[in-house]
CSV table of C-alpha atoms in Angstrom, one decimal:
chain,number,residue,atom,x,y,z
A,1,UNK,CA,0.0,0.0,0.0
A,2,UNK,CA,3.0,2.3,0.3
A,3,UNK,CA,3.1,3.2,-3.4
A,4,UNK,CA,-0.7,3.6,-3.5
A,5,UNK,CA,-0.6,6.1,-0.7
A,6,UNK,CA,2.3,7.9,-2.3
A,7,UNK,CA,0.4,8.1,-5.6
A,8,UNK,CA,-2.6,9.4,-3.8
A,9,UNK,CA,-0.6,12.1,-2.2
A,10,UNK,CA,0.4,13.3,-5.7
A,11,UNK,CA,-3.2,13.1,-6.9
A,12,UNK,CA,-4.4,15.0,-3.8
A,13,UNK,CA,-1.8,17.7,-4.4
A,14,UNK,CA,-3.2,18.1,-7.9
A,15,UNK,CA,-6.7,18.3,-6.6
A,16,UNK,CA,-5.7,20.8,-4.0
A,17,UNK,CA,-4.4,23.0,-6.8
A,18,UNK,CA,-7.7,22.5,-8.6
A,19,UNK,CA,-9.6,23.9,-5.7
A,20,UNK,CA,-8.3,27.3,-6.9
A,21,UNK,CA,-10.7,27.0,-9.9
A,22,UNK,CA,-13.7,25.9,-7.8
A,23,UNK,CA,-15.3,29.3,-8.4
A,24,UNK,CA,-15.1,28.6,-12.1
A,25,UNK,CA,-16.9,25.3,-11.7
A,26,UNK,CA,-19.6,26.8,-9.5
A,27,UNK,CA,-19.9,29.7,-12.0
A,28,UNK,CA,-21.0,28.0,-15.2
A,29,UNK,CA,-23.6,25.8,-13.5
A,30,UNK,CA,-25.3,25.8,-16.9
A,31,UNK,CA,-22.6,23.3,-18.1
A,32,UNK,CA,-23.7,20.7,-15.6
A,33,UNK,CA,-27.4,21.6,-15.8
A,34,UNK,CA,-27.2,21.1,-19.6
A,35,UNK,CA,-25.5,17.7,-19.2
A,36,UNK,CA,-27.3,14.7,-20.6
A,37,UNK,CA,-27.8,13.3,-17.1
A,38,UNK,CA,-29.3,16.4,-15.5
A,39,UNK,CA,-31.5,17.0,-18.6
A,40,UNK,CA,-32.9,13.5,-18.5
A,41,UNK,CA,-33.6,13.9,-14.8
A,42,UNK,CA,-35.5,17.0,-15.6
A,43,UNK,CA,-37.5,15.3,-18.4
A,44,UNK,CA,-35.7,17.3,-21.1
A,45,UNK,CA,-34.3,15.9,-24.4
A,46,UNK,CA,-30.6,15.3,-24.8
A,47,UNK,CA,-28.1,14.0,-27.3
A,48,UNK,CA,-28.3,10.5,-25.8
A,49,UNK,CA,-29.7,8.5,-22.9
A,50,UNK,CA,-27.3,9.1,-20.0
A,51,UNK,CA,-26.0,6.1,-18.2
A,52,UNK,CA,-24.3,5.4,-14.8
A,53,UNK,CA,-24.3,2.4,-12.6
A,54,UNK,CA,-25.1,2.0,-8.9
A,55,UNK,CA,-21.9,0.6,-7.3
A,56,UNK,CA,-19.9,1.6,-10.3
A,57,UNK,CA,-17.2,2.7,-8.0
A,58,UNK,CA,-16.6,-0.6,-6.2
A,59,UNK,CA,-15.5,-4.2,-6.1
A,60,UNK,CA,-15.8,-5.0,-9.8
A,61,UNK,CA,-12.8,-2.7,-10.5
A,62,UNK,CA,-9.3,-4.1,-9.9
A,63,UNK,CA,-8.0,-0.6,-9.3
A,64,UNK,CA,-10.6,-0.3,-6.5
A,65,UNK,CA,-9.7,-3.5,-4.9
A,66,UNK,CA,-6.0,-2.5,-5.0
A,67,UNK,CA,-6.5,0.9,-3.4
A,68,UNK,CA,-8.8,-0.4,-0.7
A,69,UNK,CA,-6.4,-3.2,0.3
A,70,UNK,CA,-5.9,-3.1,4.0
A,71,UNK,CA,-8.2,0.0,4.5
A,72,UNK,CA,-11.6,-0.4,6.2
A,73,UNK,CA,-14.7,0.8,4.6
A,74,UNK,CA,-15.5,3.5,7.1
A,75,UNK,CA,-11.9,4.8,7.0
A,76,UNK,CA,-12.1,4.8,3.2
A,77,UNK,CA,-15.3,7.0,3.4
A,78,UNK,CA,-13.7,9.4,5.7
A,79,UNK,CA,-10.5,10.0,3.6
A,80,UNK,CA,-11.2,12.6,0.9
A,81,UNK,CA,-8.2,11.5,-1.1
A,82,UNK,CA,-9.5,7.9,-1.3
A,83,UNK,CA,-13.0,9.0,-1.9
A,84,UNK,CA,-11.9,11.2,-4.7
A,85,UNK,CA,-9.8,8.6,-6.4
A,86,UNK,CA,-12.4,5.8,-6.0
A,87,UNK,CA,-15.2,8.0,-7.3
A,88,UNK,CA,-13.2,8.9,-10.4
A,89,UNK,CA,-12.2,5.4,-11.3
A,90,UNK,CA,-15.3,4.3,-13.2
A,91,UNK,CA,-15.6,7.7,-14.9
A,92,UNK,CA,-12.1,7.2,-16.4
A,93,UNK,CA,-12.7,3.6,-17.3
A,94,UNK,CA,-16.3,3.5,-18.5
A,95,UNK,CA,-17.1,7.0,-19.8
A,96,UNK,CA,-20.3,7.2,-17.8
A,97,UNK,CA,-22.4,10.3,-17.8
A,98,UNK,CA,-22.3,10.9,-14.0
A,99,UNK,CA,-20.2,10.0,-11.0
A,100,UNK,CA,-21.7,8.7,-7.8
A,101,UNK,CA,-20.0,9.9,-4.6
A,102,UNK,CA,-18.2,7.1,-2.9
A,103,UNK,CA,-19.5,6.6,0.6
A,104,UNK,CA,-21.8,4.4,2.6
A,105,UNK,CA,-25.4,4.9,3.9
A,106,UNK,CA,-24.3,4.4,7.5
A,107,UNK,CA,-21.6,7.2,7.4
A,108,UNK,CA,-24.0,9.9,8.8
A,109,UNK,CA,-25.3,7.5,11.4
A,110,UNK,CA,-21.8,6.8,12.6
A,111,UNK,CA,-21.2,10.6,12.7
A,112,UNK,CA,-24.4,10.9,14.8
A,113,UNK,CA,-22.8,8.8,17.6
A,114,UNK,CA,-23.8,5.2,16.8
A,115,UNK,CA,-21.0,2.6,17.4
A,116,UNK,CA,-21.0,0.5,14.2
A,117,UNK,CA,-18.6,-1.1,11.7
A,118,UNK,CA,-19.0,-2.2,8.1
A,119,UNK,CA,-17.9,-5.8,8.2
A,120,UNK,CA,-16.6,-7.3,4.9
A,121,UNK,CA,-19.0,-9.9,3.6
A,122,UNK,CA,-21.7,-8.9,6.0
A,123,UNK,CA,-22.4,-5.2,5.9
A,124,UNK,CA,-23.1,-2.7,8.7
A,125,UNK,CA,-23.1,-4.2,12.1
A,126,UNK,CA,-24.3,-2.0,15.1
A,127,UNK,CA,-22.7,-2.7,18.4
A,128,UNK,CA,-25.8,-1.7,20.4
A,129,UNK,CA,-29.1,-1.8,18.4
A,130,UNK,CA,-31.6,1.1,18.8
A,131,UNK,CA,-34.8,-0.4,20.3
A,132,UNK,CA,-35.8,1.9,23.2
A,133,UNK,CA,-36.2,5.6,23.9
A,134,UNK,CA,-32.9,5.5,25.8
A,135,UNK,CA,-31.2,4.0,22.7
A,136,UNK,CA,-32.7,6.8,20.6
A,137,UNK,CA,-31.1,9.4,22.8
A,138,UNK,CA,-27.7,8.1,21.6
A,139,UNK,CA,-28.6,9.1,18.1
A,140,UNK,CA,-28.0,12.8,18.0
A,141,UNK,CA,-28.5,15.3,15.2
A,142,UNK,CA,-25.5,16.1,13.1
A,143,UNK,CA,-24.0,19.4,11.9
A,144,UNK,CA,-21.9,19.9,8.8
A,145,UNK,CA,-18.7,19.9,10.8
A,146,UNK,CA,-19.4,16.2,11.8
A,147,UNK,CA,-18.9,15.2,8.1
A,148,UNK,CA,-16.4,17.9,7.0
A,149,UNK,CA,-14.5,15.1,5.1
A,150,UNK,CA,-17.5,14.9,2.8
A,151,UNK,CA,-17.4,18.6,2.1
A,152,UNK,CA,-13.7,18.3,1.2
A,153,UNK,CA,-14.2,15.2,-1.0
A,154,UNK,CA,-17.1,16.7,-2.9
A,155,UNK,CA,-15.2,19.9,-3.6
A,156,UNK,CA,-12.2,18.0,-4.8
A,157,UNK,CA,-14.4,15.9,-7.1
A,158,UNK,CA,-16.3,18.8,-8.5
A,159,UNK,CA,-13.0,20.5,-9.4
A,160,UNK,CA,-11.7,17.3,-11.0
A,161,UNK,CA,-14.9,16.2,-12.8
A,162,UNK,CA,-15.6,19.4,-14.7
A,163,UNK,CA,-18.6,18.9,-16.9
A,164,UNK,CA,-19.4,15.5,-15.5
A,165,UNK,CA,-22.1,15.7,-12.9
A,166,UNK,CA,-21.6,14.3,-9.4
A,167,UNK,CA,-24.4,12.5,-7.7
A,168,UNK,CA,-24.6,12.7,-3.9
A,169,UNK,CA,-26.5,10.1,-1.9
A,170,UNK,CA,-27.8,9.0,1.4
A,171,UNK,CA,-29.8,6.1,2.9
A,172,UNK,CA,-33.5,6.7,3.5
A,173,UNK,CA,-34.9,6.7,7.0
A,174,UNK,CA,-36.5,3.2,6.8
A,175,UNK,CA,-33.5,1.5,5.5
A,176,UNK,CA,-31.2,3.1,8.1
A,177,UNK,CA,-33.7,2.3,10.8
A,178,UNK,CA,-33.7,-1.4,9.7
A,179,UNK,CA,-30.0,-1.6,10.3
A,180,UNK,CA,-30.1,0.2,13.6
A,181,UNK,CA,-33.0,-1.9,15.0
A,182,UNK,CA,-31.9,-5.3,13.7
A,183,UNK,CA,-28.2,-4.6,14.5
A,184,UNK,CA,-27.2,-5.5,11.0
A,185,UNK,CA,-28.6,-6.8,7.7
A,186,UNK,CA,-31.8,-8.8,7.9
A,187,UNK,CA,-34.0,-10.9,5.6
A,188,UNK,CA,-37.2,-10.7,7.6
A,189,UNK,CA,-37.0,-7.3,9.4
A,190,UNK,CA,-38.9,-8.9,12.3
A,191,UNK,CA,-37.6,-6.5,15.0
A,192,UNK,CA,-38.0,-3.5,12.6
A,193,UNK,CA,-41.6,-4.3,11.9
A,194,UNK,CA,-42.3,-5.2,15.5
A,195,UNK,CA,-41.3,-1.6,16.5
A,196,UNK,CA,-43.2,-0.2,13.5
A,197,UNK,CA,-46.4,-1.9,14.4
A,198,UNK,CA,-46.1,-2.2,18.2
A,199,UNK,CA,-44.4,1.0,19.2
A,200,UNK,CA,-45.4,3.6,16.6
A,201,UNK,CA,-44.5,6.6,18.7
A,202,UNK,CA,-40.9,5.4,19.1
A,203,UNK,CA,-40.8,4.4,15.5
A,204,UNK,CA,-41.9,7.8,14.3
A,205,UNK,CA,-39.4,9.5,16.6
A,206,UNK,CA,-36.6,7.3,15.3
A,207,UNK,CA,-37.4,7.9,11.7
A,208,UNK,CA,-37.9,11.6,12.2
A,209,UNK,CA,-34.4,11.8,13.8
A,210,UNK,CA,-33.0,9.8,10.9
A,211,UNK,CA,-34.8,12.1,8.4
A,212,UNK,CA,-33.2,15.1,10.0
A,213,UNK,CA,-29.7,13.5,9.9
A,214,UNK,CA,-30.2,12.4,6.3
A,215,UNK,CA,-31.4,15.9,5.2
A,216,UNK,CA,-28.3,17.5,6.8
A,217,UNK,CA,-26.0,14.9,5.1
A,218,UNK,CA,-27.5,15.6,1.7
A,219,UNK,CA,-27.5,19.3,2.2
A,220,UNK,CA,-23.7,19.1,3.0
A,221,UNK,CA,-23.2,17.4,-0.4
A,222,UNK,CA,-25.4,19.9,-2.2
A,223,UNK,CA,-23.7,22.9,-0.7
A,224,UNK,CA,-20.3,21.4,-1.7
A,225,UNK,CA,-21.4,21.1,-5.3
A,226,UNK,CA,-23.1,17.8,-6.2
A,227,UNK,CA,-25.5,18.1,-9.2
A,228,UNK,CA,-28.1,15.6,-8.1
A,229,UNK,CA,-28.9,13.4,-5.1
A,230,UNK,CA,-30.2,9.8,-4.7
A,231,UNK,CA,-32.1,8.6,-1.7
A,232,UNK,CA,-31.6,4.9,-1.3
A,233,UNK,CA,-34.5,3.1,0.4
A,234,UNK,CA,-32.9,-0.2,-0.4
A,235,UNK,CA,-35.2,-2.4,1.8
A,236,UNK,CA,-38.5,-0.6,1.4
A,237,UNK,CA,-39.7,-3.5,-0.7
A,238,UNK,CA,-40.3,-5.4,2.5
A,239,UNK,CA,-43.4,-3.3,3.1
A,240,UNK,CA,-46.9,-3.2,1.7
A,241,UNK,CA,-48.0,0.0,0.0
A,242,UNK,CA,-50.4,0.7,2.9
A,243,UNK,CA,-47.6,0.3,5.5
A,244,UNK,CA,-45.2,2.3,3.4
A,245,UNK,CA,-47.6,5.2,3.1
A,246,UNK,CA,-48.4,5.2,6.8
A,247,UNK,CA,-45.1,4.4,8.5
A,248,UNK,CA,-42.4,5.4,6.0
A,249,UNK,CA,-43.4,7.8,3.3
A,250,UNK,CA,-43.9,10.8,5.6
A,251,UNK,CA,-40.3,10.6,6.7
A,252,UNK,CA,-38.8,10.1,3.2
A,253,UNK,CA,-41.0,13.0,2.1
A,254,UNK,CA,-39.5,15.1,4.9
A,255,UNK,CA,-36.0,14.5,3.3
A,256,UNK,CA,-37.0,14.9,-0.3
A,257,UNK,CA,-39.3,17.9,0.2
A,258,UNK,CA,-36.7,19.5,2.4
A,259,UNK,CA,-34.5,19.7,-0.7
A,260,UNK,CA,-37.1,21.4,-3.0
A,261,UNK,CA,-35.2,24.7,-2.8
A,262,UNK,CA,-31.8,23.1,-3.5
A,263,UNK,CA,-32.2,23.2,-7.2
A,264,UNK,CA,-30.9,19.7,-7.9
A,265,UNK,CA,-32.8,16.6,-9.2
A,266,UNK,CA,-33.8,14.1,-6.5
A,267,UNK,CA,-33.7,10.4,-7.3
A,268,UNK,CA,-35.6,7.9,-5.1
A,269,UNK,CA,-34.6,4.2,-5.4
A,270,UNK,CA,-35.6,0.9,-3.7
A,271,UNK,CA,-35.4,-2.8,-4.4
A,272,UNK,CA,-38.5,-4.9,-4.9
A,273,UNK,CA,-40.6,-1.7,-4.8
A,274,UNK,CA,-42.9,-2.4,-7.8
A,275,UNK,CA,-46.1,-1.8,-5.7
A,276,UNK,CA,-44.5,1.3,-4.1
A,277,UNK,CA,-43.4,3.1,-7.3
A,278,UNK,CA,-46.4,5.6,-7.3
A,279,UNK,CA,-45.9,6.4,-3.6
A,280,UNK,CA,-42.1,6.7,-3.9
A,281,UNK,CA,-42.7,9.3,-6.6
A,282,UNK,CA,-45.3,11.1,-4.5
A,283,UNK,CA,-42.8,11.3,-1.7
A,284,UNK,CA,-40.9,14.0,-3.6
A,285,UNK,CA,-38.8,12.4,-6.3
A,286,UNK,CA,-38.0,14.0,-9.6
A,287,UNK,CA,-36.7,10.6,-10.8
A,288,UNK,CA,-37.9,7.2,-9.6
A,289,UNK,CA,-35.4,4.4,-9.7
A,290,UNK,CA,-36.9,1.1,-10.8
A,291,UNK,CA,-35.4,-2.3,-10.2
A,292,UNK,CA,-35.3,-5.0,-12.9
A,293,UNK,CA,-38.6,-6.6,-11.8
A,294,UNK,CA,-40.9,-3.9,-13.4
A,295,UNK,CA,-40.6,-2.9,-17.1
A,296,UNK,CA,-40.0,0.8,-17.4
A,297,UNK,CA,-43.1,1.4,-19.5
A,298,UNK,CA,-45.2,-0.2,-16.8
A,299,UNK,CA,-43.3,1.7,-14.1
A,300,UNK,CA,-44.1,4.9,-15.9
A,301,UNK,CA,-47.8,4.0,-16.0
A,302,UNK,CA,-47.7,3.6,-12.2
A,303,UNK,CA,-45.5,6.6,-11.4
A,304,UNK,CA,-47.3,9.0,-13.8
A,305,UNK,CA,-46.1,11.1,-16.7
A,306,UNK,CA,-44.5,13.9,-14.7
A,307,UNK,CA,-41.4,12.1,-13.4
A,308,UNK,CA,-38.4,10.6,-15.1
A,309,UNK,CA,-37.3,7.0,-14.5
A,310,UNK,CA,-33.9,5.4,-13.8
A,311,UNK,CA,-33.0,1.8,-14.6
A,312,UNK,CA,-33.3,-1.0,-15.0
A,313,UNK,CA,-31.2,-3.8,-16.6
A,314,UNK,CA,-30.9,-6.9,-14.4
A,315,UNK,CA,-27.3,-7.0,-13.1
A,316,UNK,CA,-27.3,-10.8,-13.8
A,317,UNK,CA,-27.7,-10.2,-17.5
A,318,UNK,CA,-24.1,-8.9,-17.6
A,319,UNK,CA,-23.0,-12.5,-17.2
A,320,UNK,CA,-25.1,-14.0,-20.0
A,321,UNK,CA,-23.0,-13.1,-23.0
A,322,UNK,CA,-22.9,-10.0,-25.2
A,323,UNK,CA,-25.7,-10.9,-27.5
A,324,UNK,CA,-28.1,-11.1,-24.5
A,325,UNK,CA,-26.7,-7.9,-23.0
A,326,UNK,CA,-27.3,-6.0,-26.3
A,327,UNK,CA,-30.8,-7.4,-26.8
A,328,UNK,CA,-31.9,-6.6,-23.2
A,329,UNK,CA,-30.2,-3.2,-23.3
A,330,UNK,CA,-32.2,-2.3,-26.4
A,331,UNK,CA,-35.4,-3.5,-24.7
A,332,UNK,CA,-34.8,-1.3,-21.6
A,333,UNK,CA,-34.0,1.7,-23.8
A,334,UNK,CA,-37.2,1.2,-25.8
A,335,UNK,CA,-39.3,0.8,-22.7
A,336,UNK,CA,-37.7,3.9,-21.2
A,337,UNK,CA,-39.1,6.0,-24.0
A,338,UNK,CA,-42.5,5.9,-22.3
A,339,UNK,CA,-41.1,8.3,-19.6
A,340,UNK,CA,-40.4,12.0,-20.0
A,341,UNK,CA,-36.8,11.3,-19.1
A,342,UNK,CA,-34.8,8.1,-18.8
A,343,UNK,CA,-31.4,7.6,-17.0
A,344,UNK,CA,-30.1,4.2,-17.9
A,345,UNK,CA,-28.8,2.1,-15.0
A,346,UNK,CA,-28.9,-1.4,-13.7
A,347,UNK,CA,-31.9,-2.5,-11.6
A,348,UNK,CA,-29.6,-2.8,-8.6
A,349,UNK,CA,-25.8,-2.4,-8.0
A,350,UNK,CA,-23.0,-3.8,-10.0
A,351,UNK,CA,-22.1,-7.3,-8.7
A,352,UNK,CA,-18.4,-7.7,-7.6
A,353,UNK,CA,-17.8,-10.5,-10.2
A,354,UNK,CA,-18.9,-8.3,-13.1
A,355,UNK,CA,-16.3,-8.0,-15.9
A,356,UNK,CA,-15.5,-4.2,-16.1
A,357,UNK,CA,-15.0,-4.4,-19.9
A,358,UNK,CA,-18.7,-5.4,-20.2
A,359,UNK,CA,-19.7,-2.2,-18.4
A,360,UNK,CA,-17.5,-0.1,-20.7
A,361,UNK,CA,-19.1,-1.8,-23.8
A,362,UNK,CA,-22.5,-1.3,-22.3
A,363,UNK,CA,-22.0,2.5,-21.9
A,364,UNK,CA,-20.9,2.7,-25.5
A,365,UNK,CA,-23.9,0.7,-26.6
A,366,UNK,CA,-26.4,2.9,-24.7
A,367,UNK,CA,-24.8,6.0,-26.2
A,368,UNK,CA,-24.8,4.6,-29.7
A,369,UNK,CA,-28.3,3.2,-29.7
A,370,UNK,CA,-30.0,6.2,-28.0
A,371,UNK,CA,-28.0,8.8,-29.9
A,372,UNK,CA,-28.9,7.5,-33.4
């Protein structure tokens, strides 16, 4: 890792020099607002369908695995030099239309005082789960200074990316709550749902606190220069529409509607959320992310004609051979025409075993087909 750290020091020095032109990058906001990605988010026509991938900065890239060797996930997220380099890697390699800020959804929760770790092969593990009012007291609001490393990393990235938009992100209150209550990942969400149904006052207090933390975390990223934000409600698909609207949607809406005046597109994404798509749009999204289970034309019918869509190639298709990838990509692009705007993406994150060259070819294909 010695050479990698030395190389990063050189890169960081270049980025520090680039900070001198930050005023220039914040000046011509029209360059980013006129990018294919932002135009599609706004439902405006562009030269081609923009494409980026969830988890594009991650384990599918050998350069990512190399630079992360021996460095824990939370440490990686707190080091602006590493965040900058990792975020840029897929932009250099794949020619995607947007970069996604490298972080983790539990970063603001850790900043809020919760003792947790991101365990390789498992995910976030919380030392003392949040299940009582006393536990909730340990989860304090955050201020921008608590995540000043995010501000620094975003500013470095905005200077480096130039005309390529940077997407900020955060976990939605329900998904964050599920980790805090369960103590880690879950397949059944038994403890989470037990609180939701059995202790609604505590539940709403917890999600309100998480909404406040999430809103601050996204505001920090926006103030530092991101061009859009995505709210990940990864596990909302565990809920019925009625329960989502009653117990979850008001808190997600508090986050998304709290950003109305921010001037950036708001993307809302979850997994297994076909029955929730209409409600997720109503929560305050400009763009609704759709997983691979629901065709985009059907998703648009459910969401309505006023919002763009994002998605939704099944990540597993990338392992089926190029002929299949091309056929299914054309299908997704064709179905995406039903929406006022379409951002091409996978229906979930890039799997670690994915061949990076397939992703590079996929970007070129999307650009070629949609630009013709």
